[in-house]
Coordinates of N, CA and C in Angstrom, one line a residue:
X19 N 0.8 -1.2 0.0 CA 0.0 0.0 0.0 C 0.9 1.2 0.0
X20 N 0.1 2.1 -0.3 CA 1.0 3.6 -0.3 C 1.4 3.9 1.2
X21 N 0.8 3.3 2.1 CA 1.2 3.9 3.3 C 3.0 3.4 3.5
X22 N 3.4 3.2 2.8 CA 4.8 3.0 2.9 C 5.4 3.9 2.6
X23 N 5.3 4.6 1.3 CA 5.5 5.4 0.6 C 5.7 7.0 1.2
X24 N 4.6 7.1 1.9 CA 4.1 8.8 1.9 C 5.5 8.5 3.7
X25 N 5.9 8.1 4.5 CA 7.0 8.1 5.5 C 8.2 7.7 5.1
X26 N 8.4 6.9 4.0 CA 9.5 6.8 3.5 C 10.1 7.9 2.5
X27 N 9.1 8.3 1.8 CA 9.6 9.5 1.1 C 9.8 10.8 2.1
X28 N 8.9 10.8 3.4 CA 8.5 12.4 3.6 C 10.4 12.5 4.8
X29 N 10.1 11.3 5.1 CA 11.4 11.1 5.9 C 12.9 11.0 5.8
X30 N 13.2 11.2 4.4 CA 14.8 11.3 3.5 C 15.4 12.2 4.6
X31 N 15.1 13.0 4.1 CA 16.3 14.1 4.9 C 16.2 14.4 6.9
X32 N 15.3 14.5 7.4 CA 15.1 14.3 8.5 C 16.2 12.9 8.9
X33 N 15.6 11.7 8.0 CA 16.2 10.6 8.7 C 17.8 10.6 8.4
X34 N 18.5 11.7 7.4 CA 20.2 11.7 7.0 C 20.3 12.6 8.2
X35 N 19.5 13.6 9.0 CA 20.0 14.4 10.1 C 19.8 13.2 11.0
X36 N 18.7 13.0 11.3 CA 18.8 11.5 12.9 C 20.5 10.8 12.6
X37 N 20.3 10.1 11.5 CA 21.6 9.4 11.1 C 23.0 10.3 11.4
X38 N 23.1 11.5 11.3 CA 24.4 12.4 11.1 C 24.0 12.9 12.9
X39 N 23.4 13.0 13.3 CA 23.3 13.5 14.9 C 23.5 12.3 15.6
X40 N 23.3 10.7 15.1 CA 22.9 9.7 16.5 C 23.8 8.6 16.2
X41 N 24.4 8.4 14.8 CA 25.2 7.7 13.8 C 24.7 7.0 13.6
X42 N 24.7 5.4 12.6 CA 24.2 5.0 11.9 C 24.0 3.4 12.4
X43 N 24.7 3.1 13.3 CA 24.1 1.6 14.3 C 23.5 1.9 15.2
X44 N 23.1 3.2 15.5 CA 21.7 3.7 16.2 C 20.7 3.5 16.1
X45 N 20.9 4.0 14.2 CA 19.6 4.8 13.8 C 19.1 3.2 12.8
X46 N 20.4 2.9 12.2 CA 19.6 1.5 11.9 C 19.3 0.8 12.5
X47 N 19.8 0.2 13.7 CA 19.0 -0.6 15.3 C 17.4 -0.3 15.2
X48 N 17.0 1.0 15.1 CA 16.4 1.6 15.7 C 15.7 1.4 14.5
X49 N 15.9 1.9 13.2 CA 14.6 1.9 12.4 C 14.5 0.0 11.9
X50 N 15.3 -0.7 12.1 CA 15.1 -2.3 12.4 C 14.0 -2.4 12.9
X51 N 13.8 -1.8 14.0 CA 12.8 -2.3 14.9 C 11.5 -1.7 14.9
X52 N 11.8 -0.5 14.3 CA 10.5 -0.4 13.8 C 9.9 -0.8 12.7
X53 N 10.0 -1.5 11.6 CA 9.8 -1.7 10.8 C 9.4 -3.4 11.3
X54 N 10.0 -4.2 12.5 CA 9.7 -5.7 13.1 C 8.7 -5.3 13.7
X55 N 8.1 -4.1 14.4 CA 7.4 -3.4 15.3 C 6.1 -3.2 13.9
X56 N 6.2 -2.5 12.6 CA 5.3 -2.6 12.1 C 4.6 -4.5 11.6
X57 N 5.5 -5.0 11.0 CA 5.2 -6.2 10.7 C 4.7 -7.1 11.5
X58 N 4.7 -6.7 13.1 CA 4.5 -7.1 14.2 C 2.5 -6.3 14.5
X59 N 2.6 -5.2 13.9 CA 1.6 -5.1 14.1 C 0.5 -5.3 13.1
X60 N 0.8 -5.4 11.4 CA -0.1 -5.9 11.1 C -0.2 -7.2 11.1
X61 N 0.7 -8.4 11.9 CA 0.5 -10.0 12.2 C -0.8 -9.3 12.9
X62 N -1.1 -8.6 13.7 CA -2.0 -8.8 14.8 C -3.2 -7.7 14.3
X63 N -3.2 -7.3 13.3 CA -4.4 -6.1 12.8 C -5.5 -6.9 12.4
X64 N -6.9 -6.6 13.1 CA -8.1 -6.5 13.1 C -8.7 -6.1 12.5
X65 N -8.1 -4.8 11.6 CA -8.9 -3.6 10.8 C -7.9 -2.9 9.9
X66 N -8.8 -2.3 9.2 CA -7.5 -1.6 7.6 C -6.8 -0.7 8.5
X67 N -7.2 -0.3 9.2 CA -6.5 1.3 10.1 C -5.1 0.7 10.7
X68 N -5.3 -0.6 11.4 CA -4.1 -1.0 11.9 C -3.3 -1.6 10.7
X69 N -3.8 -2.1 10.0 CA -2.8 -2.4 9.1 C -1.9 -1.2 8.0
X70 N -2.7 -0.3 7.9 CA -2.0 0.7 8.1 C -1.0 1.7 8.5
X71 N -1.7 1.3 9.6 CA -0.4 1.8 10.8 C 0.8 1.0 10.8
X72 N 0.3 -0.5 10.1 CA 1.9 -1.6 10.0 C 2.7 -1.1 9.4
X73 N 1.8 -0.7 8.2 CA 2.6 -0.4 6.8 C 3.4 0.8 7.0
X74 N 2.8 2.0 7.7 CA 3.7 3.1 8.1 C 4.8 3.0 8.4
X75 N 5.0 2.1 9.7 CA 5.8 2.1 10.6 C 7.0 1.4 10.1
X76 N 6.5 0.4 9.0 CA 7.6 -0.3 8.1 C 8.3 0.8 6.9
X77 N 7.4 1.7 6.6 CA 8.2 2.5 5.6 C 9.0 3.4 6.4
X78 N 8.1 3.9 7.4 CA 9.6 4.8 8.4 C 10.3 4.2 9.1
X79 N 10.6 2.5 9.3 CA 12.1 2.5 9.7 C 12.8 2.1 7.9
X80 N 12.1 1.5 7.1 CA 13.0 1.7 6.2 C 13.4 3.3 5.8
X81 N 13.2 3.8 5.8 CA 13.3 5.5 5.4 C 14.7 5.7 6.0
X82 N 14.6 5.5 7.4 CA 16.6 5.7 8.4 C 17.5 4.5 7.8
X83 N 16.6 3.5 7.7 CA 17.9 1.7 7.1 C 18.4 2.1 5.6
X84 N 17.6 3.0 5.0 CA 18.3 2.8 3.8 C 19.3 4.5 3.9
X85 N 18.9 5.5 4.5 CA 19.8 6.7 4.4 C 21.3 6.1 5.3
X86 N 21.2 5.2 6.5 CA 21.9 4.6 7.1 C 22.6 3.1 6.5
X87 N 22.4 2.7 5.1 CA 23.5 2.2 4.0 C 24.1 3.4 3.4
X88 N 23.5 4.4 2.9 CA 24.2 5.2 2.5 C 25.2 5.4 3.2
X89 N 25.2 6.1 4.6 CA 25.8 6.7 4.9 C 27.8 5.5 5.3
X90 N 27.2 4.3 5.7 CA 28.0 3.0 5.3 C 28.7 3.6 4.3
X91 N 28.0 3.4 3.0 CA 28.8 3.5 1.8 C 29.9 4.3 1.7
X92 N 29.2 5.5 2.3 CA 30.4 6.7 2.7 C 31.5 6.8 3.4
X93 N 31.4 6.4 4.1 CA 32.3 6.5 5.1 C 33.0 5.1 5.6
X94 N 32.3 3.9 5.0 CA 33.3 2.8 5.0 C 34.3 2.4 3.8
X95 N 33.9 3.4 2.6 CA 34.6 2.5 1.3 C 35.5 3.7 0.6
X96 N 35.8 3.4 -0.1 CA 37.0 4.4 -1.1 C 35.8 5.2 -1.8
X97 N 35.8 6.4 -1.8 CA 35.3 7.2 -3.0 C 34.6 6.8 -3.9
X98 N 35.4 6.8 -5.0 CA 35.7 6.1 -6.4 C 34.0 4.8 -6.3
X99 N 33.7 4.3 -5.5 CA 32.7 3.3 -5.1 C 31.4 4.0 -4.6
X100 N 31.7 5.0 -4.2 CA 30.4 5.3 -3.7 C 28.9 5.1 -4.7
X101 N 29.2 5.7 -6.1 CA 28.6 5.6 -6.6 C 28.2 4.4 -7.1
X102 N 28.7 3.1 -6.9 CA 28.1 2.1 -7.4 C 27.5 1.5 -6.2
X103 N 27.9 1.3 -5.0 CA 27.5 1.3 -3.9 C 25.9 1.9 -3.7
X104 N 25.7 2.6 -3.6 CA 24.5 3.8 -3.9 C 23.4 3.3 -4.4
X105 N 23.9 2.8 -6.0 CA 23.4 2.3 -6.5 C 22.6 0.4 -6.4
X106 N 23.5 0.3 -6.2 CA 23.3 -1.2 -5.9 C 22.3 -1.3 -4.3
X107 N 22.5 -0.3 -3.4 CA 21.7 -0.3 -2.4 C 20.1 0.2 -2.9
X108 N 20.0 0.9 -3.7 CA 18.6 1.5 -4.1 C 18.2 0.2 -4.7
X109 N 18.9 -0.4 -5.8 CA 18.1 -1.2 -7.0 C 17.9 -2.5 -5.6
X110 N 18.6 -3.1 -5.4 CA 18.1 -4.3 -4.2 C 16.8 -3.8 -3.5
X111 N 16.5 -2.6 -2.9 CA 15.4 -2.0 -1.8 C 14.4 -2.4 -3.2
X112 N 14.4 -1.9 -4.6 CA 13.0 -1.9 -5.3 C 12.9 -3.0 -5.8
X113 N 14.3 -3.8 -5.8 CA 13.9 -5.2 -6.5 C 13.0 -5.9 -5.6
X114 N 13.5 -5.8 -4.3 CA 12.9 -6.5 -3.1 C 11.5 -5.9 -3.5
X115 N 11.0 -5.1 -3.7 CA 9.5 -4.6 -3.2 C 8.9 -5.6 -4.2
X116 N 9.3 -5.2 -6.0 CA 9.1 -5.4 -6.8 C 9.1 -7.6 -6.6
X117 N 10.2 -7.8 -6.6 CA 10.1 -9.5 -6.5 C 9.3 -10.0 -5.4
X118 N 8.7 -9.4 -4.1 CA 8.1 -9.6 -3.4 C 6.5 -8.8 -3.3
X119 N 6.0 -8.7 -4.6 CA 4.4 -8.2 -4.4 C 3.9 -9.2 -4.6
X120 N 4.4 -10.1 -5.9 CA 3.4 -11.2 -6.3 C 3.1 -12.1 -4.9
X121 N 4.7 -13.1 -5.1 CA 4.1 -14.0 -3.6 C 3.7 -13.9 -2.5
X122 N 3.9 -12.3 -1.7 CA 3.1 -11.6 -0.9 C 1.2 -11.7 -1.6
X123 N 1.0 -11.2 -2.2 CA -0.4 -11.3 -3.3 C -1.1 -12.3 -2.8
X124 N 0.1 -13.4 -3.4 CA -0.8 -15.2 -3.2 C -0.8 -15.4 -2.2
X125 N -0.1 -15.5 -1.2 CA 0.2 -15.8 0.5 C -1.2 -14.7 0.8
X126 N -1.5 -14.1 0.9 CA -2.1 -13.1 1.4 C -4.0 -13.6 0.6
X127 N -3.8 -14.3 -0.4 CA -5.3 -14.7 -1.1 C -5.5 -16.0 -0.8
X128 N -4.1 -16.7 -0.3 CA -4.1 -17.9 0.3 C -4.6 -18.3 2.0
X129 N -4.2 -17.0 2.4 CA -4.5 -17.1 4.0 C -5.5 -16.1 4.2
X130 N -5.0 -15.2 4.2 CA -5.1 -13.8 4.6 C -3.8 -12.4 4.6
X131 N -4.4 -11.4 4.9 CA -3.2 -10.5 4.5 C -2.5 -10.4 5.6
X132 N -3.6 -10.4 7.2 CA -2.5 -10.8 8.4 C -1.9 -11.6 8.8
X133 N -2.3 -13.1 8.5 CA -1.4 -14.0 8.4 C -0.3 -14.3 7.4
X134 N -0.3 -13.3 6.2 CA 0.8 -13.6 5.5 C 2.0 -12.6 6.1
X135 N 1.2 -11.5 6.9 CA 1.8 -10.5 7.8 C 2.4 -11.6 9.1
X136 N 2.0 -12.6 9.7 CA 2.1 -12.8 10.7 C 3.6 -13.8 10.2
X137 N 3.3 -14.5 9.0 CA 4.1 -15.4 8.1 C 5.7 -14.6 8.0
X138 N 5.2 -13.8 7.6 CA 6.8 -12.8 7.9 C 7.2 -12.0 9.1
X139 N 6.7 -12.3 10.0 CA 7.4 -11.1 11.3 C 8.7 -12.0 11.8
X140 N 8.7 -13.4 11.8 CA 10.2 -14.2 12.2 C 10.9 -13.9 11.0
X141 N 10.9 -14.1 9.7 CA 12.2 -13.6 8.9 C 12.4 -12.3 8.8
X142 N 11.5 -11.2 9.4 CA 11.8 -9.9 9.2 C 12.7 -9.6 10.6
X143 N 12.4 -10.1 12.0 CA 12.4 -10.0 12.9 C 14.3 -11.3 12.8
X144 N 14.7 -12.2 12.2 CA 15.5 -13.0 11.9 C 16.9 -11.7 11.0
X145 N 16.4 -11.2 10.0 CA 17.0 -9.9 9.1 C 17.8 -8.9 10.3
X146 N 16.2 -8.3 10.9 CA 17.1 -7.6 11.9 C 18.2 -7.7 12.9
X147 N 18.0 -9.2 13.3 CA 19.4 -9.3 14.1 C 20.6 -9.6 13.1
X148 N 20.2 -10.0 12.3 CA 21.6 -11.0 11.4 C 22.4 -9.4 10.8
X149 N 21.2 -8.3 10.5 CA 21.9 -6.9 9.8 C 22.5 -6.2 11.1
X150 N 21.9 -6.5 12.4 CA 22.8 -5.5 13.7 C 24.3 -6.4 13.6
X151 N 24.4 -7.8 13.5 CA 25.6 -8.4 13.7 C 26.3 -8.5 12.4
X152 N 26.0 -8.2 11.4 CA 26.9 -8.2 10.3 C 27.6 -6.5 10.6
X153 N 26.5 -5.5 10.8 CA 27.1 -4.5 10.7 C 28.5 -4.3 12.2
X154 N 27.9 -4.9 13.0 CA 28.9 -4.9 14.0 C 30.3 -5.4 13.8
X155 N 30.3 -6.4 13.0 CA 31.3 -7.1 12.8 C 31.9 -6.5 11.8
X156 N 31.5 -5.9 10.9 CA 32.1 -5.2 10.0 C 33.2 -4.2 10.7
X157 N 32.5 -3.3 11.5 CA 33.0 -2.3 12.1 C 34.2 -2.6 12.9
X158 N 33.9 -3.6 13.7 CA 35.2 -4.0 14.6 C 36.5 -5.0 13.6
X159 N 35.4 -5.3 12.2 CA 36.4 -5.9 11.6 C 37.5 -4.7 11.2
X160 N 37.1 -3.7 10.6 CA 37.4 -2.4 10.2 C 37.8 -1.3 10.9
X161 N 38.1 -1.5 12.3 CA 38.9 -1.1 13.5 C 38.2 -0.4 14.2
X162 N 37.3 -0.1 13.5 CA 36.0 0.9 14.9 C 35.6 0.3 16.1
X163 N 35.8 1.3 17.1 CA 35.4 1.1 18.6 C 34.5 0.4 18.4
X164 N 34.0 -0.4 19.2 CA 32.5 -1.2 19.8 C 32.1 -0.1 21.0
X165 N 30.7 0.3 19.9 CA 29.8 1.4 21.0 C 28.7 0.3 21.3
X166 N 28.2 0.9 22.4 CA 26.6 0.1 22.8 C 25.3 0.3 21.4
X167 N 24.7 -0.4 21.3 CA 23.5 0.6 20.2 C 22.5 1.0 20.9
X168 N 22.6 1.4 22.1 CA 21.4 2.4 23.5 C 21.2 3.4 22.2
X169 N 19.9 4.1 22.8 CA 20.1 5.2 22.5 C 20.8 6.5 23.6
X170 N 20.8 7.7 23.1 CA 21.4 8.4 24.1 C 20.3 8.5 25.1

């Protein structure tokens, strides 16, 4: 639904300031969990309104996870990459949407839309930890301190 859309788009720049004020295993921690937090809530929606509210919640934490690869790209790689980098992060986000409407579709005309919601909150909820511990490991691979991911 569009309700992904209208927080993901409205949220770009807002979410590269959160990111640039809180850094970026904060801010992706954090919009991780909302986005397990939305999928989490339409497993459990009763009504279009909450499912809505899922859909939201999933487009504003994706809105910080993807300004928060960017910002990766920047500041972990040589220049010269950025640009492909960039790239290859945008085209994966639309492929994903794009490769996952259909079988979403059928799961969803096969069950229902919240149980196809309910159907993905362990691999969404599975993603989020596997992306906090890749990114961690990157970083300590790559000499960066180990910070807590608290917020402040």
């Amino acid at each position: 639904s569009a309700m992904y859309f209208y927080p993901y788009a409205a949220l770009m720049i807002p979410g590269g300031m959160v990111v640039d004020s809180f850094g970026v295993r904060r801010v992706v921690a954090l919009g991780g969990t909302v986005m397990t937090a939305g999928s989490l809530l339409m497993a459990l929606a009763h009504s279009t309104g909450v499912l809505f509210g899922g859909r939201f919640l999933i487009g504003l934490g994706a809105s910080v996870t993807f300004v928060g690869c960017i910002k990766i790209a920047a500041a972990w790689f040589p220049p010269e990459r950025f640009g492909t980098l960039s790239a290859s992060t945008a085209t994966v986000g639309i492929l994903g949407s794009l490769v996952s409407t259909t079988p979403l579709a059928l799961l969803a005309s096969l069950l229902s839309l919240v149980a196809a919601a309910a159907a993905l909150l362990l691999p969404s909820a599975a993603l989020l930890l596997l992306g906090l511990a890749l990114v961690l490991g990157l970083a300590l691979a790559l000499g960066a301190p180990p910070r807590p991911l608290v917020l402040p």
